[in-house]
Coordinates of C-alpha atoms and ligand atoms in Angstrom, one line a residue:
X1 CA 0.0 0.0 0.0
X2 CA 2.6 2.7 1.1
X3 CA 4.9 1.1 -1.7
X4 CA 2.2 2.1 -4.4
X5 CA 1.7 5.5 -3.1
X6 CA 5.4 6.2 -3.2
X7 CA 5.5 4.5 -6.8
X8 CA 2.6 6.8 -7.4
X9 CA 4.0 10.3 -6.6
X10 CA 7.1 9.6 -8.5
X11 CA 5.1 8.3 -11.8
X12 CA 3.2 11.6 -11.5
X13 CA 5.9 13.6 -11.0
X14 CA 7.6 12.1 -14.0
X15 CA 4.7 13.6 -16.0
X16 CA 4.1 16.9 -14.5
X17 CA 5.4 20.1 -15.2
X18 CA 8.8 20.2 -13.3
X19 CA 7.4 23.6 -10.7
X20 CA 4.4 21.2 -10.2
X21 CA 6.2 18.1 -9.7
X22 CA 8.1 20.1 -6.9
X23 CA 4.9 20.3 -5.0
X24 CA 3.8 16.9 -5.1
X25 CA 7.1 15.8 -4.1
X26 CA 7.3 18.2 -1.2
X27 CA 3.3 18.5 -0.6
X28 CA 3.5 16.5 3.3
X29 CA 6.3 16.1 5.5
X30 CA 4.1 14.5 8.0
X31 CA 2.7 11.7 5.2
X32 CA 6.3 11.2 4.5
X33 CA 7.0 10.4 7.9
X34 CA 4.7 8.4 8.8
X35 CA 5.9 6.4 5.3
X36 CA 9.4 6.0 6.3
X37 CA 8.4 4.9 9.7
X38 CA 6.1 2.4 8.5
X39 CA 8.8 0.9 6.0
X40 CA 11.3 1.0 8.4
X41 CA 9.5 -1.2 10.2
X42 CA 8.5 -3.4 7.4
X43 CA 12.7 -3.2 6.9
X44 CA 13.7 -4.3 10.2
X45 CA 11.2 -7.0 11.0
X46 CA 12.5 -8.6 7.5
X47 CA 15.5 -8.9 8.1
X48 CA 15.5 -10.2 11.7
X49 CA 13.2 -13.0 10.1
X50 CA 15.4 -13.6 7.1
X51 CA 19.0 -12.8 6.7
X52 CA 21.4 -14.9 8.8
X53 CA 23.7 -12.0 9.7
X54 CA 20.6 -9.6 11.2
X55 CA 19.4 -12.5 13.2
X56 CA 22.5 -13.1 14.6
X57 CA 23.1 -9.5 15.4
X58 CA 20.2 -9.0 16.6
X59 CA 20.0 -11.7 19.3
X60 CA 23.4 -10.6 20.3
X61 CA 22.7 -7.6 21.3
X62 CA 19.0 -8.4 22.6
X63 CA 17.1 -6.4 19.8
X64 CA 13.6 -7.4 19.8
X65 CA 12.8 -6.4 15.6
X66 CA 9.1 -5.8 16.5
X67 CA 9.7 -3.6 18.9
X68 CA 12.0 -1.1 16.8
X69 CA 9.9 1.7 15.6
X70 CA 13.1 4.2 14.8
X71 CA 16.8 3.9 14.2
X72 CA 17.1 5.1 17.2
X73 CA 15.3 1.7 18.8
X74 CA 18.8 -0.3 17.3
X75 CA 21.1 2.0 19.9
X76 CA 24.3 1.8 18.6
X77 CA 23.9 -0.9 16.1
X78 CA 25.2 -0.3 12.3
X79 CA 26.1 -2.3 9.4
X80 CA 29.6 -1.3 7.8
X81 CA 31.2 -2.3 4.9
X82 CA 33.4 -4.6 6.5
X83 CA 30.8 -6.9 7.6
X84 CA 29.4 -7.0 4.0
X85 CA 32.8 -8.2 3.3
X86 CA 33.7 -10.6 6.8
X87 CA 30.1 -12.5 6.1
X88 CA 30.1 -12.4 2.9
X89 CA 26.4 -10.8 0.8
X90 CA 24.7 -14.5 1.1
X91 CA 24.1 -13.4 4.7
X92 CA 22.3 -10.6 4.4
X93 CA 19.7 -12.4 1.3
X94 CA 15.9 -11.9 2.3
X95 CA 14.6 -12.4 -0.9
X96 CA 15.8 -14.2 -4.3
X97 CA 17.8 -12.1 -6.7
X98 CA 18.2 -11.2 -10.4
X99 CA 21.4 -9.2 -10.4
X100 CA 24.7 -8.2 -8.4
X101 CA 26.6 -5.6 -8.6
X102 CA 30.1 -4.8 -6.7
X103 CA 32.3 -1.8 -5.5
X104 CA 36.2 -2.3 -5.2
X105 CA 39.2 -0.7 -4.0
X106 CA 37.6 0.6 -1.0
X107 CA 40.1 -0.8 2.5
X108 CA 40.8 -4.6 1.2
X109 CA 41.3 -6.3 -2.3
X110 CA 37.9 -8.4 -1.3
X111 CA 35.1 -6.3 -3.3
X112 CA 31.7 -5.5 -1.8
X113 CA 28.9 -7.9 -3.5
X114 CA 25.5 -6.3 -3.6
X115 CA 22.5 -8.2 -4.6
X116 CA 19.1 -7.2 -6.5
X117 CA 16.3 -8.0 -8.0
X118 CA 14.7 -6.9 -11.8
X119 CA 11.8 -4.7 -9.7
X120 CA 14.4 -3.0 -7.3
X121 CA 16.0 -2.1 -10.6
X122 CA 12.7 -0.4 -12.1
X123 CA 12.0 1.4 -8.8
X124 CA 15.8 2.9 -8.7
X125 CA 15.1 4.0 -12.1
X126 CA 12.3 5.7 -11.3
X127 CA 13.8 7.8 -8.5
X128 CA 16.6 8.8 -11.1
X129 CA 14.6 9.7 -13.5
X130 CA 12.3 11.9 -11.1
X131 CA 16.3 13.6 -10.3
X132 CA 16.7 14.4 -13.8
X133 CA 13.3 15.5 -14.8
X134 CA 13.7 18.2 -12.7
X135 CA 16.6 19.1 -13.7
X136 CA 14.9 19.7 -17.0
X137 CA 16.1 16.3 -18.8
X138 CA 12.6 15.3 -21.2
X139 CA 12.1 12.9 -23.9
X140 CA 13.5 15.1 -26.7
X141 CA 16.8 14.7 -25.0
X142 CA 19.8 12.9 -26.1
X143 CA 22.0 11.4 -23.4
X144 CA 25.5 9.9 -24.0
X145 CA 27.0 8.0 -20.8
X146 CA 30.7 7.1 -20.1
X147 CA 30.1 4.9 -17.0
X148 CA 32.5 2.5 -16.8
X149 CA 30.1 -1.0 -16.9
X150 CA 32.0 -3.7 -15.0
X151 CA 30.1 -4.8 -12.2
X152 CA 29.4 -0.9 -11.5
X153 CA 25.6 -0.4 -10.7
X154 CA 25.6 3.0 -12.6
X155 CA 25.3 2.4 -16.3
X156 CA 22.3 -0.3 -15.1
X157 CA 20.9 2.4 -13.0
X158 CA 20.9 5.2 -16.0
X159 CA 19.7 3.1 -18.5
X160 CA 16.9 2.4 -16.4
X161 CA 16.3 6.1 -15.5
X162 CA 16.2 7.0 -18.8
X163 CA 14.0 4.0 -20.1
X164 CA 11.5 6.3 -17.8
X165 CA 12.2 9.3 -19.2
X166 CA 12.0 8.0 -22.7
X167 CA 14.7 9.9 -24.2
X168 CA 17.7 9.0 -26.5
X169 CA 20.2 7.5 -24.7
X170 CA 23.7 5.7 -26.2
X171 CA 26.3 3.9 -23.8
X172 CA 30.0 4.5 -24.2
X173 CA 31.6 2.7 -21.5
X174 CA 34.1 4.6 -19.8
X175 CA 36.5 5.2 -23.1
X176 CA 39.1 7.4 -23.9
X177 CA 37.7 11.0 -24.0
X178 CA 39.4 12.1 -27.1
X179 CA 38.2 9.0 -28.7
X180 CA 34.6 9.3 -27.0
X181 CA 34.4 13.1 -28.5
X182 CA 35.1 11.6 -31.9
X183 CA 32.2 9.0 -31.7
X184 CA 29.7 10.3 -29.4
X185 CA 29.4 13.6 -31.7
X186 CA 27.5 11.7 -34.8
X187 CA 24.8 11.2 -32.0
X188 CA 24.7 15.2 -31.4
X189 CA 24.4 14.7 -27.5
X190 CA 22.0 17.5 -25.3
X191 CA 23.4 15.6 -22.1
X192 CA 26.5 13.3 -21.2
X193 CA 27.0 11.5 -18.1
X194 CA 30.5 10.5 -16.5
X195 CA 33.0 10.7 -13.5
X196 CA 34.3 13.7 -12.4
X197 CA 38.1 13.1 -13.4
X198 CA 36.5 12.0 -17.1
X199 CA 34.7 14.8 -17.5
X200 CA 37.7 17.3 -16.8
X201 CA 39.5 15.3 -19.6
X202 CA 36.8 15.6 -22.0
X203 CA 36.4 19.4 -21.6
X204 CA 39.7 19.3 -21.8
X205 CA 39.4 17.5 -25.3
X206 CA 36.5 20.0 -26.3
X207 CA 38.4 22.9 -25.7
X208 CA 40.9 22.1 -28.1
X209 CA 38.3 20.9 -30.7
X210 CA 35.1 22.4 -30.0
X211 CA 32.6 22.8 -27.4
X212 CA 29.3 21.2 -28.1
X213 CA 25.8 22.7 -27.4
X214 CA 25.0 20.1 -24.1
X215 CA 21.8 21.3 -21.6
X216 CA 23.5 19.4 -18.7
X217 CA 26.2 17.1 -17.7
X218 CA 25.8 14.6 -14.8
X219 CA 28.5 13.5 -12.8
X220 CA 28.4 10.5 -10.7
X221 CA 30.7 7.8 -8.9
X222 CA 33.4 10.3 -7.2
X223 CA 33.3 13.7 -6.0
X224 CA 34.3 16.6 -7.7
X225 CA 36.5 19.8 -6.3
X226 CA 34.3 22.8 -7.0
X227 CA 37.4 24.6 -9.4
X228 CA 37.2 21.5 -11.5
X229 CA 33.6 21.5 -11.8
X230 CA 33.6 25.6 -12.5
X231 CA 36.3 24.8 -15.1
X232 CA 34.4 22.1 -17.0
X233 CA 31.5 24.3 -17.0
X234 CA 33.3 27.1 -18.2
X235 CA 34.2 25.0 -21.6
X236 CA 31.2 23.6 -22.4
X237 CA 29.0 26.7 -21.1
X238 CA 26.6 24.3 -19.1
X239 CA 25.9 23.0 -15.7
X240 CA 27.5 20.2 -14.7
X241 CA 25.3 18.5 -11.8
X242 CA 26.4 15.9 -9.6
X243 CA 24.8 12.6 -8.2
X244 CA 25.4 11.0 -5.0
X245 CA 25.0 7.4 -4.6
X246 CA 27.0 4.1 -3.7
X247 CA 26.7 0.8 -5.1
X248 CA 25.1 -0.6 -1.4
X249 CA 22.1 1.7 -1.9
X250 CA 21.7 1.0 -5.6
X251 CA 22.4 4.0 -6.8
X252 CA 21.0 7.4 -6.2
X253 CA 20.8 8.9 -2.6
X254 CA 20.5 12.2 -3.9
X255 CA 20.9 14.4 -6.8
X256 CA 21.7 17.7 -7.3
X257 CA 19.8 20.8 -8.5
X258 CA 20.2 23.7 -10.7
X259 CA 21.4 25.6 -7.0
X260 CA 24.7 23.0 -6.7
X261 CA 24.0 23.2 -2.9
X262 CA 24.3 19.8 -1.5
X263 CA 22.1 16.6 -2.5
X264 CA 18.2 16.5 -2.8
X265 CA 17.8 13.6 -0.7
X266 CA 15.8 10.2 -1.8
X267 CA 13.5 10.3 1.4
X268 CA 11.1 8.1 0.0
X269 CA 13.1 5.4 -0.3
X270 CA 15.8 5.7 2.7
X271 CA 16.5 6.6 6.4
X272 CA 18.8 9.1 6.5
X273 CA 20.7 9.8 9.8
X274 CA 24.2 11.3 11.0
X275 CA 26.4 8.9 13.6
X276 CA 29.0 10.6 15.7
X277 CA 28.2 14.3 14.5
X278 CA 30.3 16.8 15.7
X279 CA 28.0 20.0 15.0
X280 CA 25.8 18.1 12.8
X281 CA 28.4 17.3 10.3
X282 CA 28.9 13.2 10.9
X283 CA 29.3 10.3 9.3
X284 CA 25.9 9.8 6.7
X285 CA 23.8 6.7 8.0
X286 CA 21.2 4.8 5.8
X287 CA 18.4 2.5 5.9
X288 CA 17.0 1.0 3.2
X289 CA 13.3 1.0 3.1
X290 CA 12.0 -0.3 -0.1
X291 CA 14.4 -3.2 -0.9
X292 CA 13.6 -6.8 -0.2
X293 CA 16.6 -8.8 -1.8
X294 CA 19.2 -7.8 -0.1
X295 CA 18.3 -4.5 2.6
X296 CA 20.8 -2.6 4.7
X297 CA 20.0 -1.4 8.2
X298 CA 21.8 1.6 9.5
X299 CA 24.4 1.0 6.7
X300 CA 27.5 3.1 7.5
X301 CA 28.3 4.8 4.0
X302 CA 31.7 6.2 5.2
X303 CA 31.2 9.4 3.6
X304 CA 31.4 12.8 6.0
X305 CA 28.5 15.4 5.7
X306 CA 25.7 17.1 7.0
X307 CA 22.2 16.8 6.9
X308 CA 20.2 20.0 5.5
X309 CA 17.0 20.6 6.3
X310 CA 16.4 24.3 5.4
X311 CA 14.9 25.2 2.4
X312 CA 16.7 24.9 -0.5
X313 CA 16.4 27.7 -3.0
X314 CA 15.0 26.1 -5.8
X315 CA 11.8 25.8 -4.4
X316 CA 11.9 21.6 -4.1
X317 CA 10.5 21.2 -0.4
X318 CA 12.6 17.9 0.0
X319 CA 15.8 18.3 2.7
X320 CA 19.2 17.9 1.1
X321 CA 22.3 15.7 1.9
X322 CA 25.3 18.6 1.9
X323 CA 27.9 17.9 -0.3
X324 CA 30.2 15.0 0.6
X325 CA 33.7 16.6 2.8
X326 CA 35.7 13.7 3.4
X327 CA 35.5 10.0 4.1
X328 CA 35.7 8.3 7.6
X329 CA 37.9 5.9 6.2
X330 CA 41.7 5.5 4.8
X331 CA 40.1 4.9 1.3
X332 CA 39.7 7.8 -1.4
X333 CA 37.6 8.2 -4.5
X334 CA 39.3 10.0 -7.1
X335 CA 40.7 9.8 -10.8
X336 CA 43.0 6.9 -10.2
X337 CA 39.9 5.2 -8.9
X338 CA 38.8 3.9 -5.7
X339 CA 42.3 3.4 -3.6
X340 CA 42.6 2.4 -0.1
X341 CA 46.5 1.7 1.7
X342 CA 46.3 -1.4 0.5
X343 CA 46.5 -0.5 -3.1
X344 CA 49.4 1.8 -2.5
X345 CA 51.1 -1.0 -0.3
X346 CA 51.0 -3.1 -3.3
X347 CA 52.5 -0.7 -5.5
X348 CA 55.5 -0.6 -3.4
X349 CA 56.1 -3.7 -2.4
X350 CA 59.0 -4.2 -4.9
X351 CA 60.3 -0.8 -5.2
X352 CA 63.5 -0.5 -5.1
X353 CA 65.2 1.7 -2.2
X354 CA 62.2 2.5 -1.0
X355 CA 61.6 2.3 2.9
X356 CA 58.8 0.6 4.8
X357 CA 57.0 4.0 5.9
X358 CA 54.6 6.2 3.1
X359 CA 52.3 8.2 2.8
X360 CA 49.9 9.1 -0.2
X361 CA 49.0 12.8 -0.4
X362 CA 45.5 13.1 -3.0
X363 CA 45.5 16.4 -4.3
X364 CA 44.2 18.2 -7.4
X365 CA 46.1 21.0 -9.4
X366 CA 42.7 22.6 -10.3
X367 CA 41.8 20.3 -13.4
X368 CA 43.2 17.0 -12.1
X369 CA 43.9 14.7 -9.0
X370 CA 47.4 14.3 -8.2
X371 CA 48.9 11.3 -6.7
X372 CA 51.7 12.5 -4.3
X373 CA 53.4 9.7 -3.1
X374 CA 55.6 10.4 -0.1
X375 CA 58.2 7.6 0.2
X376 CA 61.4 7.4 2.9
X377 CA 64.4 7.0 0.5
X378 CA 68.2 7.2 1.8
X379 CA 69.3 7.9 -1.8
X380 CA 66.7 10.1 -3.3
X381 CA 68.5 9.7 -6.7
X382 CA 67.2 6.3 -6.7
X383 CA 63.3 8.0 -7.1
X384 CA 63.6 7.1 -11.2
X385 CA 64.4 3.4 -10.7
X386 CA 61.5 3.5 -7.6
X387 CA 58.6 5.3 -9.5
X388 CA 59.3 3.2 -12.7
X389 CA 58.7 -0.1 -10.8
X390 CA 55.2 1.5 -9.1
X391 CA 54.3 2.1 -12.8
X392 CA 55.2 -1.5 -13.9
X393 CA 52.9 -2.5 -11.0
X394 CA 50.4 -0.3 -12.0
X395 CA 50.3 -1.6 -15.3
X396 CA 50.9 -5.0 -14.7
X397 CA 48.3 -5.1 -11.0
X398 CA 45.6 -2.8 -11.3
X399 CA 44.7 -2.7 -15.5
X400 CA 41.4 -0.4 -14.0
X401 CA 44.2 2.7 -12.4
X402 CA 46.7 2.2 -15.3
X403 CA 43.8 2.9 -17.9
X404 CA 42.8 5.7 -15.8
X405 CA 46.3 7.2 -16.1
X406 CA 46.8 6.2 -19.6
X407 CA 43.3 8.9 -20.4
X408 CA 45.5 11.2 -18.2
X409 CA 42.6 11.6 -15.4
X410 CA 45.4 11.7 -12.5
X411 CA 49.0 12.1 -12.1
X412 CA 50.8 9.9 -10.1
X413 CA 54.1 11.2 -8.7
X414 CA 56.8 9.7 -5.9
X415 CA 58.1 11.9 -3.7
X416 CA 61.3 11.4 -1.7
X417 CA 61.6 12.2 1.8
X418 CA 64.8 11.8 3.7
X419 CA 64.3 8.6 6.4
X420 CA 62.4 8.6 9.6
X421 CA 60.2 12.0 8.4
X422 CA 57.0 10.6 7.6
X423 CA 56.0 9.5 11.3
X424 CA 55.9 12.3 13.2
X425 CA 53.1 10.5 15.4
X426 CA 52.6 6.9 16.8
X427 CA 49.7 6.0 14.0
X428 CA 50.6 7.2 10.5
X429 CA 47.7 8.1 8.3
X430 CA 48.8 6.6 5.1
X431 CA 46.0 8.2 2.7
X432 CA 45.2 12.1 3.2
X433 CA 42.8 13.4 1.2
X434 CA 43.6 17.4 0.7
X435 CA 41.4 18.3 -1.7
X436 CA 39.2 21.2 -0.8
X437 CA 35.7 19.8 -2.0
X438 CA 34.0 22.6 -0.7
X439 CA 34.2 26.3 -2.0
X440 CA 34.1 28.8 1.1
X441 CA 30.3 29.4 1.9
X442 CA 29.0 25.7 1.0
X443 CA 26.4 23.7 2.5
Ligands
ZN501 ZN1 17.3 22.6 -4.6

């Protein structure tokens, strides 16, 4: 009943005039929580019934499912990554599924699995597509996308957002940008969709040969800094808007709007909360509440932000998600990819003259992430012999970051520092992320 009403209000949305289909979406705060509260509960009592790794939880920490009525009911229960990864996605199964998708890199070589079924799918799209409608996407449209398709839940998610929309749509994979301007042009594009890092190489790309004539572009599967966004827009005189999602929540959490000022959050279909805020500003927290393969209670999504509840200024009455700061954990999404220690680790393992301690610094020169990585080395002439052995690994280890470097979106650089520098402190963060996501006055 409360699925069909959700299902509802986005199918009419879809078909509304956008200012109208703001309304509707924000017409009842109180009807939407009495929704989520009612799904939640649908959410947890499932999986305490089902999934061998709730039930277990659960009992050992003397959760009665019937009795939770809020997140707040679970105390100081979450699910994180790393038990997605330690049991293994079998465990968490409530329901038969029809695909999987995965997400690497992240702390450990062992991907993330994430299963779904065929009418999760269609109700993903269908929140997408709502995103994009009112960002002024329509049927007359013509969407080229660049996400890269292996085992990635994007490309699945966009075809079947824009199956709703009805528009043109062709799928690139995640190609060479000079060789994706070349091809995709014959299809005269209003809209592409890519990473971040990609799309700073393909403006890069049009600059040199032309911008086209493009109503959006859509960023998704990393964040962006805001100079590379302003710079891409510059080029190709049009918005670039960014999604937010993760491949555990199946895509889209939130999506931008024409204001750039943090996510319009998916309500309808998730929990949204913030664990160990410090003013507010925490790490994000969701709960699935319309998936029955495979749901996620109190997921911990690792990502550091805020929860915005003012109102946004273009008018959509539906609280935002700000923009993403940092992560809560060693790993980093950026151009190479998505690298954790362990990749780096890897990379160094046979370097010659090359001392146990490191330290990778992820910057970005205004167009591009750098890789700075900061290695102890007694003879710092050795640093050509040392950084061509990290590329040989690269190339020969991780064919997904050397292809990423071959379409030049990151630079990967060693940096010698004399011995016994890099550990100033008992624990030694090995990835810092010093990118300034956030221009001054940001949400
Ligand atoms: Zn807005």
């Amino acid at each position: 009943m409360i699925g069909k009403l959700v299902e509802y209000t986005e199918r009419a949305s879809l078909h509304l005039h956008p200012d109208r289909a703001k309304r509707l979406l924000g017409a009842s705060r109180a009807l939407l929580r009495r929704m989520q509260a009612a799904r939640l509960r649908e959410t947890v009592r499932l999986v305490a019934a089902r999934s061998p790794f709730y039930r277990e939880q659960f009992k050992r920490l003397g959760i009665d499912a019937r009795a939770v009525r809020t997140p707040a009911d679970l105390g100081d229960f979450y699910t994180t990554g790393e038990d997605l990864r330690a049991w293994g996605a079998e465990a968490f199964l409530t329901g038969r599924a029809d695909t999987a998708f995965e997400t690497t890199g992240t702390t450990s070589p062992t991907p993330k699995r994430v299963f779904f079924s065929q009418r999760e799918l269609e109700s993903v799209g269908l929140a997408s597509a709502v995103g994009l409608r009112l960002l002024g996407l329509t049927r007359g449209d013509r969407v080229v996308s660049a996400f890269d398709s292996s085992f990635w839940v994007s490309p699945a998610t966009t075809r079947e957002a824009l199956r709703h929309i009805g528009c043109f749509h062709a799928e690139a994979g995640k190609i060479d940008p000079a060789e994706f301007y070349e091809r995709a042009r014959a299809y005269t594009p209003t809209s592409v969709f890519g990473e971040p890092s990609w799309l700073v190489r393909l403006a890069e790309v049009a600059e040199r040969r032309g911008a086209w004539s493009l109503k959006f572009m859509l960023a998704g599967g990393e964040n962006m800094t805001e100079q590379a966004r302003q710079r891409v827009e510059r080029i190709f005189r049009a918005p670039v808007f960014m999604s937010y999602g993760q491949t555990e929540s199946f895509g889209a959490l939130g999506v931008e709007c024409r204001e750039q000022a943090g996510y319009h959050r998916n309500d309808l279909n998730y929990y949204f909360e913030i664990a160990d805020g410090d003013e507010g500003c925490g790490e994000l927290v969701y709960t699935t509440l319309n998936r029955d393969v495979m749901p996620l209670v109190r997921y911990r999504s690792t990502d550091v932000t805020r929860l915005v509840e003012e109102p946004c200024a273009c008018g959509l009455r539906v609280s935002r998600i700000g923009k993403i700061r940092a992560r809560a954990d060693e790993m980093v999404v950026c151009g190479m990819g998505n690298v954790g220690p362990w990749v780096f680790a890897e990379l160094l393992r046979d370097a010659p003259g090359v001392g146990a301690e490191w330290q990778a610094i992820i910057l970005n020169d205004g167009c591009r992430d750098v890789i700075e990585l900061r290695v102890e080395m007694k003879d710092p002439s050795a640093r050509r012999g040392a950084e061509a052995a990290v590329l040989d690994s690269l190339r020969l280890n991780f064919t997904d970051f050397w292809k990423n470097r071959e379409m030049k979106l990151y630079d990967l650089r060693l940096v010698p520092c004399p011995p016994s520098t890099l550990r100033a402190k008992r624990k030694l963060k090995r990835v810092v992320d010093e990118r300034r996501m956030l221009l001054p006055r940001a949400v």
